[in-house]
């Protein structure tokens, strides 16, 4: 017997240019570790991930904490102004901050479809890392699973975020009171139209970019100015109409919107017009609705407008008493109508 | 937005509303039917009823292509979709219409049938090109507006030599439906329903022109004003109808001059005539059997006619008894007169077809106008 050195096995680096996701990327073996280290860890790099545990352990101060989770399944994965990666970070951070909380950490879980190009995955992961870094919210734990070709749609990403609520802040959907003013941070429908413009059977040319953005800083600015904000909500899927109907039901109030006050880009109006959609129901990913007492409204509006993500903010309506919890709108035309829950998907008119 | 905002200007609307209020005769009422779902939608979405005097009543007509399709033909489409390997392409609204047994294309799709939403029938032709070994059927519905594109698709499929593409044709004709309403016993004999004039179709008229309406104006002495789908178009048309009625005139007037010519779109008409021919009779939901009111594919294009390609018996199925869609489509009842409106029948669980499409009278009233049925809202300043 002669003792010798055991040669370190050579592992070919992950082919991030031409490679594809294979079933063994999710099998728990060396190939999976390689994917995690060379792609996810390299991009998200932080002390928690470097420990290579299945969980992240952190200490926290006493107080109220917030947790929110969001699954992202979008088509197409890449769109003007972002991709599923940046969206999955912004979406969850925004869910956390709509409670007034400061976001602290994120967890990310990936379901990858066999055959998905690694180059695309890298673009997505890089966008996530960049979005998380820009927001100062590290991704500290995660998981990866691979499903057979045909059992997924490229990439599904679930992110979970936690945050700390500052002392004295009590923001919740049930706090709307008759008389409250309804503020919106900017233009409606940009994300939905940007994504729709790329759908296979619709494709049309537009310069509209998704508004996907993390709203933590805007919210922090708003809270400093008006700590007694009653409700915050980001009007994502289902748009402004759905978010306001949810709040109206949570708080058992009605709402009156003023159509002429709604900020909508001309390109978005035009796209909605020819697609037969209503911009009130189109998704946003970087906008928020705020409800506050009427005396605070002007101050809150000024604070929102002072922030780049709220420069086009507007007071768009008010909360009214209504046992039916209808969200109504005074149309630019001079009449009134219900702004109802969306039923099914929005569909273009036939005739 | 140019060419759009001008037709949604609130100040102009208020001026027209003032004129209407000044010109209506307070001693009579005006019952005006807007034939098209597009007008119904505009009236509800912009709150036009709020701008009209109490004695001007809008009656919603049957011009919603999704609403008028009888359940038997939906059932036929469902059976088509269940043929192994077949791909059924449809406009999105059709998927949610329930049959008597509560089945729908959407439910069949969830159970594994290949039902695809398309935005135009040209997309269905592309689906057929991409799937040469599978039969592809386009569920064609609609009035004269959607018929020319279907004709184009059939001619295109013919030129491409496609043998796996066919059309389940349900195209219907507007003028025969209007005649049928005017000749219905409720209007003619029983006097159950007052009907003083029509807002004529917008998009349909761009194809067929304004001439086909001259017969109604003349024969039934009912004024017709063809109007665009924008809210100011509708307001202006109401004013024009009131003027005609006050002056005792019954003429065809064209408010939608920016798009409608007296002769219509002749090229489109010729295309339709090349591919389609009149059906002797066709069943409409709410109106029953209406003679010469629909089109079928000509025998020279029989290979593209799904009804010829697939031997499925066509049956007539009665509507749910509680559903008043029939009476609502004829203008005899309003959505809120139906017992199941907003209770059993909602946009999420439609029983009748008028609750399915956004152009349907029930869906429009439910989505935009039902606060009017509730107690007055208290506004807090």
mmCIF file of N, CA and C in Angstrom, chain A residues 178-179 181 200-202 256 258-260 266 269-271 273 275-279 281 294 318-324 326 328-351, chain B residues 1 4 7-10 13-14 38 41 44-48 50-51 65-66 91-93 96 117 119 123 130 141 145-146 203-204 229-232 235 347-348 358-359 366-372 374-375 377-380:
data_model
loop_
_atom_site.group_PDB
_atom_site.id
_atom_site.type_symbol
_atom_site.label_atom_id
_atom_site.label_comp_id
_atom_site.label_asym_id
_atom_site.label_seq_id
_atom_site.Cartn_x
_atom_site.Cartn_y
_atom_site.Cartn_z
ATOM 1 N N UNK A 178 -64.943 56.707 6.020
ATOM 2 C CA UNK A 178 -65.617 57.685 5.158
ATOM 3 C C UNK A 178 -64.973 59.054 5.311
ATOM 4 N N UNK A 179 -64.735 59.695 4.208
ATOM 5 C CA UNK A 179 -64.069 60.995 4.217
ATOM 6 C C UNK A 179 -62.602 60.903 3.818
ATOM 7 N N UNK A 181 -59.218 60.428 1.851
ATOM 8 C CA UNK A 181 -58.868 60.677 0.450
ATOM 9 C C UNK A 181 -58.103 59.479 -0.098
ATOM 10 N N UNK A 200 -47.874 36.322 -27.647
ATOM 11 C CA UNK A 200 -47.769 35.729 -28.984
ATOM 12 C C UNK A 200 -48.893 36.156 -29.921
ATOM 13 N N UNK A 201 -50.130 36.093 -29.424
ATOM 14 C CA UNK A 201 -51.240 36.339 -30.334
ATOM 15 C C UNK A 201 -51.701 37.792 -30.342
ATOM 16 N N UNK A 202 -50.962 38.676 -29.652
ATOM 17 C CA UNK A 202 -51.398 40.068 -29.603
ATOM 18 C C UNK A 202 -50.364 41.025 -30.142
ATOM 19 N N UNK A 256 -65.713 56.720 -4.064
ATOM 20 C CA UNK A 256 -66.077 57.491 -5.256
ATOM 21 C C UNK A 256 -64.788 57.967 -5.920
ATOM 22 N N UNK A 258 -62.819 59.839 -9.304
ATOM 23 C CA UNK A 258 -63.062 60.864 -10.314
ATOM 24 C C UNK A 258 -62.223 60.521 -11.529
ATOM 25 N N UNK A 259 -62.892 60.141 -12.601
ATOM 26 C CA UNK A 259 -62.181 59.646 -13.779
ATOM 27 C C UNK A 259 -61.155 60.652 -14.287
ATOM 28 N N UNK A 260 -61.507 61.933 -14.249
ATOM 29 C CA UNK A 260 -60.592 62.923 -14.834
ATOM 30 C C UNK A 260 -59.313 63.074 -14.015
ATOM 31 N N UNK A 266 -50.882 58.189 -22.385
ATOM 32 C CA UNK A 266 -51.649 58.145 -23.618
ATOM 33 C C UNK A 266 -51.473 56.811 -24.353
ATOM 34 N N UNK A 269 -53.632 54.237 -22.690
ATOM 35 C CA UNK A 269 -55.048 54.425 -23.061
ATOM 36 C C UNK A 269 -55.283 53.900 -24.461
ATOM 37 N N UNK A 270 -54.351 54.206 -25.369
ATOM 38 C CA UNK A 270 -54.540 53.805 -26.763
ATOM 39 C C UNK A 270 -54.522 52.285 -26.883
ATOM 40 N N UNK A 271 -53.569 51.639 -26.202
ATOM 41 C CA UNK A 271 -53.495 50.177 -26.271
ATOM 42 C C UNK A 271 -54.755 49.563 -25.686
ATOM 43 N N UNK A 273 -57.621 50.885 -25.577
ATOM 44 C CA UNK A 273 -58.717 51.180 -26.482
ATOM 45 C C UNK A 273 -58.829 50.121 -27.578
ATOM 46 N N UNK A 275 -57.446 47.154 -27.637
ATOM 47 C CA UNK A 275 -57.573 45.783 -27.132
ATOM 48 C C UNK A 275 -58.915 45.563 -26.434
ATOM 49 N N UNK A 276 -59.669 46.651 -26.253
ATOM 50 C CA UNK A 276 -60.952 46.518 -25.567
ATOM 51 C C UNK A 276 -60.796 46.284 -24.077
ATOM 52 N N UNK A 277 -59.729 46.846 -23.486
ATOM 53 C CA UNK A 277 -59.496 46.658 -22.055
ATOM 54 C C UNK A 277 -59.795 47.954 -21.309
ATOM 55 N N UNK A 278 -59.989 47.826 -20.007
ATOM 56 C CA UNK A 278 -60.207 48.986 -19.165
ATOM 57 C C UNK A 278 -58.950 49.166 -18.308
ATOM 58 N N UNK A 279 -58.252 50.319 -18.433
ATOM 59 C CA UNK A 279 -56.984 50.486 -17.691
ATOM 60 C C UNK A 279 -57.143 50.344 -16.181
ATOM 61 N N UNK A 281 -58.340 47.984 -14.723
ATOM 62 C CA UNK A 281 -58.185 46.575 -14.354
ATOM 63 C C UNK A 281 -56.834 46.012 -14.795
ATOM 64 N N UNK A 294 -58.616 63.308 5.350
ATOM 65 C CA UNK A 294 -58.593 64.426 4.392
ATOM 66 C C UNK A 294 -57.599 65.525 4.772
ATOM 67 N N UNK A 318 -62.382 59.563 -3.045
ATOM 68 C CA UNK A 318 -62.567 59.583 -1.595
ATOM 69 C C UNK A 318 -63.425 58.422 -1.146
ATOM 70 N N UNK A 319 -63.335 58.164 0.143
ATOM 71 C CA UNK A 319 -64.108 57.080 0.742
ATOM 72 C C UNK A 319 -65.460 57.643 1.155
ATOM 73 N N UNK A 320 -66.523 56.892 0.873
ATOM 74 C CA UNK A 320 -67.870 57.334 1.255
ATOM 75 C C UNK A 320 -68.552 56.232 2.061
ATOM 76 N N UNK A 321 -69.627 56.580 2.711
ATOM 77 C CA UNK A 321 -70.403 55.553 3.409
ATOM 78 C C UNK A 321 -71.242 54.812 2.393
ATOM 79 N N UNK A 322 -71.226 53.509 2.418
ATOM 80 C CA UNK A 322 -72.078 52.733 1.518
ATOM 81 C C UNK A 322 -72.114 51.286 2.009
ATOM 82 N N UNK A 323 -73.281 50.878 2.474
ATOM 83 C CA UNK A 323 -73.382 49.523 3.029
ATOM 84 C C UNK A 323 -73.191 48.460 1.945
ATOM 85 N N UNK A 324 -73.356 48.850 0.653
ATOM 86 C CA UNK A 324 -73.147 47.875 -0.424
ATOM 87 C C UNK A 324 -71.671 47.755 -0.811
ATOM 88 N N UNK A 326 -69.919 49.584 -2.713
ATOM 89 C CA UNK A 326 -69.653 49.808 -4.134
ATOM 90 C C UNK A 326 -68.493 50.787 -4.312
ATOM 91 N N UNK A 328 -67.539 53.409 -6.891
ATOM 92 C CA UNK A 328 -68.186 54.094 -8.008
ATOM 93 C C UNK A 328 -67.221 55.101 -8.615
ATOM 94 N N UNK A 329 -67.594 55.558 -9.796
ATOM 95 C CA UNK A 329 -66.730 56.557 -10.435
ATOM 96 C C UNK A 329 -67.593 57.599 -11.122
ATOM 97 N N UNK A 330 -67.248 58.859 -10.903
ATOM 98 C CA UNK A 330 -67.862 59.917 -11.702
ATOM 99 C C UNK A 330 -67.089 59.964 -12.998
ATOM 100 N N UNK A 331 -67.762 59.672 -14.099
ATOM 101 C CA UNK A 331 -67.038 59.602 -15.364
ATOM 102 C C UNK A 331 -66.731 61.011 -15.854
ATOM 103 N N UNK A 332 -65.721 61.090 -16.710
ATOM 104 C CA UNK A 332 -65.331 62.364 -17.302
ATOM 105 C C UNK A 332 -66.532 62.950 -18.056
ATOM 106 N N UNK A 333 -67.404 62.037 -18.434
ATOM 107 C CA UNK A 333 -68.557 62.376 -19.234
ATOM 108 C C UNK A 333 -69.648 63.051 -18.408
ATOM 109 N N UNK A 334 -69.568 62.839 -17.092
ATOM 110 C CA UNK A 334 -70.565 63.483 -16.232
ATOM 111 C C UNK A 334 -71.539 62.519 -15.578
ATOM 112 N N UNK A 335 -71.492 61.218 -15.963
ATOM 113 C CA UNK A 335 -72.375 60.227 -15.342
ATOM 114 C C UNK A 335 -71.633 59.473 -14.252
ATOM 115 N N UNK A 336 -72.335 58.498 -13.690
ATOM 116 C CA UNK A 336 -71.704 57.666 -12.662
ATOM 117 C C UNK A 336 -71.785 56.208 -13.068
ATOM 118 N N UNK A 337 -70.813 55.443 -12.610
ATOM 119 C CA UNK A 337 -70.892 54.016 -12.837
ATOM 120 C C UNK A 337 -70.192 53.246 -11.726
ATOM 121 N N UNK A 338 -70.506 51.965 -11.645
ATOM 122 C CA UNK A 338 -69.829 51.103 -10.686
ATOM 123 C C UNK A 338 -68.474 50.716 -11.276
ATOM 124 N N UNK A 339 -67.448 50.676 -10.438
ATOM 125 C CA UNK A 339 -66.168 50.088 -10.844
ATOM 126 C C UNK A 339 -66.114 48.757 -10.110
ATOM 127 N N UNK A 340 -66.559 47.724 -10.801
ATOM 128 C CA UNK A 340 -66.832 46.451 -10.143
ATOM 129 C C UNK A 340 -65.583 45.589 -10.039
ATOM 130 N N UNK A 341 -65.694 44.496 -9.290
ATOM 131 C CA UNK A 341 -64.666 43.473 -9.305
ATOM 132 C C UNK A 341 -64.537 42.979 -10.738
ATOM 133 N N UNK A 342 -63.357 42.558 -11.075
ATOM 134 C CA UNK A 342 -63.164 41.942 -12.388
ATOM 135 C C UNK A 342 -63.776 40.547 -12.340
ATOM 136 N N UNK A 343 -64.547 40.195 -13.371
ATOM 137 C CA UNK A 343 -65.048 38.820 -13.387
ATOM 138 C C UNK A 343 -64.370 38.090 -14.533
ATOM 139 N N UNK A 344 -63.706 37.026 -14.218
ATOM 140 C CA UNK A 344 -62.943 36.292 -15.219
ATOM 141 C C UNK A 344 -61.788 37.157 -15.687
ATOM 142 N N UNK A 345 -61.353 36.926 -16.899
ATOM 143 C CA UNK A 345 -60.275 37.732 -17.444
ATOM 144 C C UNK A 345 -60.873 38.841 -18.295
ATOM 145 N N UNK A 346 -60.110 39.925 -18.449
ATOM 146 C CA UNK A 346 -60.577 40.972 -19.352
ATOM 147 C C UNK A 346 -60.461 40.473 -20.783
ATOM 148 N N UNK A 347 -61.518 40.628 -21.536
ATOM 149 C CA UNK A 347 -61.501 40.131 -22.911
ATOM 150 C C UNK A 347 -61.859 41.238 -23.876
ATOM 151 N N UNK A 348 -61.234 41.215 -25.054
ATOM 152 C CA UNK A 348 -61.567 42.232 -26.041
ATOM 153 C C UNK A 348 -63.010 42.081 -26.518
ATOM 154 N N UNK A 349 -63.595 43.194 -26.946
ATOM 155 C CA UNK A 349 -64.948 43.156 -27.499
ATOM 156 C C UNK A 349 -64.926 42.463 -28.839
ATOM 157 N N UNK A 350 -66.028 41.800 -29.178
ATOM 158 C CA UNK A 350 -66.078 41.066 -30.436
ATOM 159 C C UNK A 350 -66.546 41.969 -31.571
ATOM 160 N N UNK A 351 -67.588 42.727 -31.313
ATOM 161 C CA UNK A 351 -68.257 43.440 -32.399
ATOM 162 C C UNK A 351 -67.784 44.880 -32.468
ATOM 163 N N UNK B 1 -56.152 61.319 -26.467
ATOM 164 C CA UNK B 1 -56.037 60.423 -27.612
ATOM 165 C C UNK B 1 -56.861 60.993 -28.765
ATOM 166 N N UNK B 4 -60.529 60.005 -30.206
ATOM 167 C CA UNK B 4 -61.243 59.280 -29.150
ATOM 168 C C UNK B 4 -61.736 60.295 -28.123
ATOM 169 N N UNK B 7 -64.675 62.505 -28.625
ATOM 170 C CA UNK B 7 -66.003 61.898 -28.578
ATOM 171 C C UNK B 7 -66.397 61.469 -27.160
ATOM 172 N N UNK B 8 -65.556 61.902 -26.185
ATOM 173 C CA UNK B 8 -65.864 61.578 -24.785
ATOM 174 C C UNK B 8 -65.824 62.834 -23.923
ATOM 175 N N UNK B 9 -65.945 63.994 -24.561
ATOM 176 C CA UNK B 9 -65.791 65.262 -23.865
ATOM 177 C C UNK B 9 -67.025 65.557 -22.999
ATOM 178 N N UNK B 10 -66.782 65.663 -21.690
ATOM 179 C CA UNK B 10 -67.874 65.881 -20.745
ATOM 180 C C UNK B 10 -68.607 67.198 -20.970
ATOM 181 N N UNK B 13 -70.906 66.801 -23.773
ATOM 182 C CA UNK B 13 -72.000 65.933 -23.324
ATOM 183 C C UNK B 13 -73.050 66.738 -22.574
ATOM 184 N N UNK B 14 -72.583 67.621 -21.689
ATOM 185 C CA UNK B 14 -73.534 68.418 -20.897
ATOM 186 C C UNK B 14 -74.320 69.380 -21.795
ATOM 187 N N UNK B 38 -72.539 47.219 -28.217
ATOM 188 C CA UNK B 38 -71.523 48.268 -28.096
ATOM 189 C C UNK B 38 -72.127 49.555 -27.549
ATOM 190 N N UNK B 41 -73.021 49.005 -23.856
ATOM 191 C CA UNK B 41 -71.802 49.110 -23.061
ATOM 192 C C UNK B 41 -71.443 50.584 -22.821
ATOM 193 N N UNK B 44 -73.808 52.329 -20.363
ATOM 194 C CA UNK B 44 -73.573 51.934 -18.974
ATOM 195 C C UNK B 44 -72.236 52.454 -18.476
ATOM 196 N N UNK B 45 -71.197 52.314 -19.303
ATOM 197 C CA UNK B 45 -69.853 52.658 -18.847
ATOM 198 C C UNK B 45 -69.700 54.148 -18.579
ATOM 199 N N UNK B 46 -70.356 54.983 -19.385
ATOM 200 C CA UNK B 46 -70.193 56.427 -19.212
ATOM 201 C C UNK B 46 -71.325 57.054 -18.404
ATOM 202 N N UNK B 47 -72.252 56.226 -17.954
ATOM 203 C CA UNK B 47 -73.341 56.750 -17.126
ATOM 204 C C UNK B 47 -74.263 57.674 -17.887
ATOM 205 N N UNK B 48 -74.528 57.368 -19.165
ATOM 206 C CA UNK B 48 -75.346 58.256 -20.008
ATOM 207 C C UNK B 48 -76.757 58.428 -19.437
ATOM 208 N N UNK B 50 -77.661 58.954 -16.568
ATOM 209 C CA UNK B 50 -77.689 60.070 -15.611
ATOM 210 C C UNK B 50 -77.881 61.415 -16.303
ATOM 211 N N UNK B 51 -77.607 61.468 -17.594
ATOM 212 C CA UNK B 51 -77.673 62.742 -18.314
ATOM 213 C C UNK B 51 -78.992 62.913 -19.073
ATOM 214 N N UNK B 65 -73.488 39.655 -29.979
ATOM 215 C CA UNK B 65 -73.341 38.394 -30.725
ATOM 216 C C UNK B 65 -73.245 37.164 -29.829
ATOM 217 N N UNK B 66 -72.697 37.356 -28.637
ATOM 218 C CA UNK B 66 -72.570 36.216 -27.721
ATOM 219 C C UNK B 66 -73.943 35.856 -27.154
ATOM 220 N N UNK B 91 -63.493 33.074 -30.004
ATOM 221 C CA UNK B 91 -63.341 34.352 -29.313
ATOM 222 C C UNK B 91 -63.565 34.084 -27.828
ATOM 223 N N UNK B 92 -62.852 34.836 -26.985
ATOM 224 C CA UNK B 92 -62.814 34.550 -25.556
ATOM 225 C C UNK B 92 -64.166 34.512 -24.854
ATOM 226 N N UNK B 93 -65.048 35.464 -25.218
ATOM 227 C CA UNK B 93 -66.329 35.554 -24.522
ATOM 228 C C UNK B 93 -67.151 34.278 -24.580
ATOM 229 N N UNK B 96 -67.393 31.137 -21.661
ATOM 230 C CA UNK B 96 -68.065 31.073 -20.364
ATOM 231 C C UNK B 96 -69.559 30.800 -20.462
ATOM 232 N N UNK B 117 -58.323 30.395 -27.179
ATOM 233 C CA UNK B 117 -58.873 31.729 -27.427
ATOM 234 C C UNK B 117 -58.050 32.390 -28.525
ATOM 235 N N UNK B 119 -57.859 35.963 -31.185
ATOM 236 C CA UNK B 119 -58.334 37.334 -31.301
ATOM 237 C C UNK B 119 -58.871 37.613 -32.695
ATOM 238 N N UNK B 123 -55.893 34.047 -36.830
ATOM 239 C CA UNK B 123 -55.096 33.279 -35.866
ATOM 240 C C UNK B 123 -55.471 31.798 -35.928
ATOM 241 N N UNK B 130 -50.020 25.334 -38.320
ATOM 242 C CA UNK B 130 -49.007 24.776 -37.413
ATOM 243 C C UNK B 130 -49.339 23.354 -36.965
ATOM 244 N N UNK B 141 -68.758 33.586 -34.797
ATOM 245 C CA UNK B 141 -70.003 34.224 -34.372
ATOM 246 C C UNK B 141 -69.947 35.692 -34.748
ATOM 247 N N UNK B 145 -70.220 42.627 -38.876
ATOM 248 C CA UNK B 145 -68.870 43.141 -38.631
ATOM 249 C C UNK B 145 -67.825 42.039 -38.698
ATOM 250 N N UNK B 146 -68.144 40.880 -38.121
ATOM 251 C CA UNK B 146 -67.151 39.814 -38.041
ATOM 252 C C UNK B 146 -67.244 38.846 -39.215
ATOM 253 N N UNK B 203 -70.571 49.617 -36.023
ATOM 254 C CA UNK B 203 -69.623 48.865 -36.839
ATOM 255 C C UNK B 203 -70.327 48.061 -37.935
ATOM 256 N N UNK B 204 -71.496 47.509 -37.595
ATOM 257 C CA UNK B 204 -72.258 46.760 -38.599
ATOM 258 C C UNK B 204 -72.553 47.658 -39.799
ATOM 259 N N UNK B 229 -69.894 54.225 -31.513
ATOM 260 C CA UNK B 229 -69.918 53.615 -30.180
ATOM 261 C C UNK B 229 -69.382 54.511 -29.070
ATOM 262 N N UNK B 230 -68.969 55.733 -29.429
ATOM 263 C CA UNK B 230 -68.477 56.624 -28.382
ATOM 264 C C UNK B 230 -69.674 57.296 -27.706
ATOM 265 N N UNK B 231 -69.496 57.694 -26.434
ATOM 266 C CA UNK B 231 -70.652 58.210 -25.697
ATOM 267 C C UNK B 231 -71.286 59.460 -26.318
ATOM 268 N N UNK B 232 -70.450 60.346 -26.910
ATOM 269 C CA UNK B 232 -71.055 61.531 -27.531
ATOM 270 C C UNK B 232 -71.867 61.161 -28.762
ATOM 271 N N UNK B 235 -75.195 60.185 -27.359
ATOM 272 C CA UNK B 235 -75.969 61.358 -26.919
ATOM 273 C C UNK B 235 -76.546 62.112 -28.121
ATOM 274 N N UNK B 347 -71.904 37.716 -13.121
ATOM 275 C CA UNK B 347 -70.849 37.493 -14.126
ATOM 276 C C UNK B 347 -69.965 36.292 -13.796
ATOM 277 N N UNK B 348 -69.823 35.970 -12.508
ATOM 278 C CA UNK B 348 -68.984 34.823 -12.136
ATOM 279 C C UNK B 348 -69.702 33.512 -12.440
ATOM 280 N N UNK B 358 -69.482 41.334 -22.003
ATOM 281 C CA UNK B 358 -69.563 42.699 -21.475
ATOM 282 C C UNK B 358 -70.555 43.529 -22.290
ATOM 283 N N UNK B 359 -70.899 43.054 -23.488
ATOM 284 C CA UNK B 359 -71.879 43.769 -24.312
ATOM 285 C C UNK B 359 -73.306 43.376 -23.962
ATOM 286 N N UNK B 366 -75.079 44.992 -14.457
ATOM 287 C CA UNK B 366 -74.474 44.476 -13.221
ATOM 288 C C UNK B 366 -73.141 45.178 -12.948
ATOM 289 N N UNK B 367 -72.314 45.282 -13.973
ATOM 290 C CA UNK B 367 -70.971 45.805 -13.772
ATOM 291 C C UNK B 367 -70.931 47.311 -13.571
ATOM 292 N N UNK B 368 -71.813 48.032 -14.225
ATOM 293 C CA UNK B 368 -71.681 49.484 -14.218
ATOM 294 C C UNK B 368 -72.838 50.212 -13.543
ATOM 295 N N UNK B 369 -74.019 49.597 -13.518
ATOM 296 C CA UNK B 369 -75.188 50.402 -13.154
ATOM 297 C C UNK B 369 -75.968 49.928 -11.956
ATOM 298 N N UNK B 370 -75.563 48.808 -11.314
ATOM 299 C CA UNK B 370 -76.493 48.265 -10.341
ATOM 300 C C UNK B 370 -76.593 49.092 -9.067
ATOM 301 N N UNK B 371 -75.689 50.062 -8.879
ATOM 302 C CA UNK B 371 -75.828 50.915 -7.699
ATOM 303 C C UNK B 371 -77.122 51.720 -7.771
ATOM 304 N N UNK B 372 -77.656 51.863 -8.991
ATOM 305 C CA UNK B 372 -78.898 52.629 -9.132
ATOM 306 C C UNK B 372 -80.083 51.904 -8.502
ATOM 307 N N UNK B 374 -79.822 50.230 -5.760
ATOM 308 C CA UNK B 374 -79.637 50.216 -4.308
ATOM 309 C C UNK B 374 -80.169 51.520 -3.728
ATOM 310 N N UNK B 375 -80.215 51.566 -2.416
ATOM 311 C CA UNK B 375 -80.672 52.795 -1.767
ATOM 312 C C UNK B 375 -79.646 53.895 -2.059
ATOM 313 N N UNK B 377 -76.846 56.573 -2.153
ATOM 314 C CA UNK B 377 -75.571 56.561 -1.462
ATOM 315 C C UNK B 377 -75.396 57.866 -0.694
ATOM 316 N N UNK B 378 -74.894 57.766 0.528
ATOM 317 C CA UNK B 378 -74.645 58.972 1.316
ATOM 318 C C UNK B 378 -73.221 59.431 1.037
ATOM 319 N N UNK B 379 -73.075 60.643 0.639
ATOM 320 C CA UNK B 379 -71.736 61.141 0.337
ATOM 321 C C UNK B 379 -71.219 61.948 1.521
ATOM 322 N N UNK B 380 -70.009 61.714 1.877
ATOM 323 C CA UNK B 380 -69.409 62.452 2.995
ATOM 324 C C UNK B 380 -68.420 63.450 2.423
#
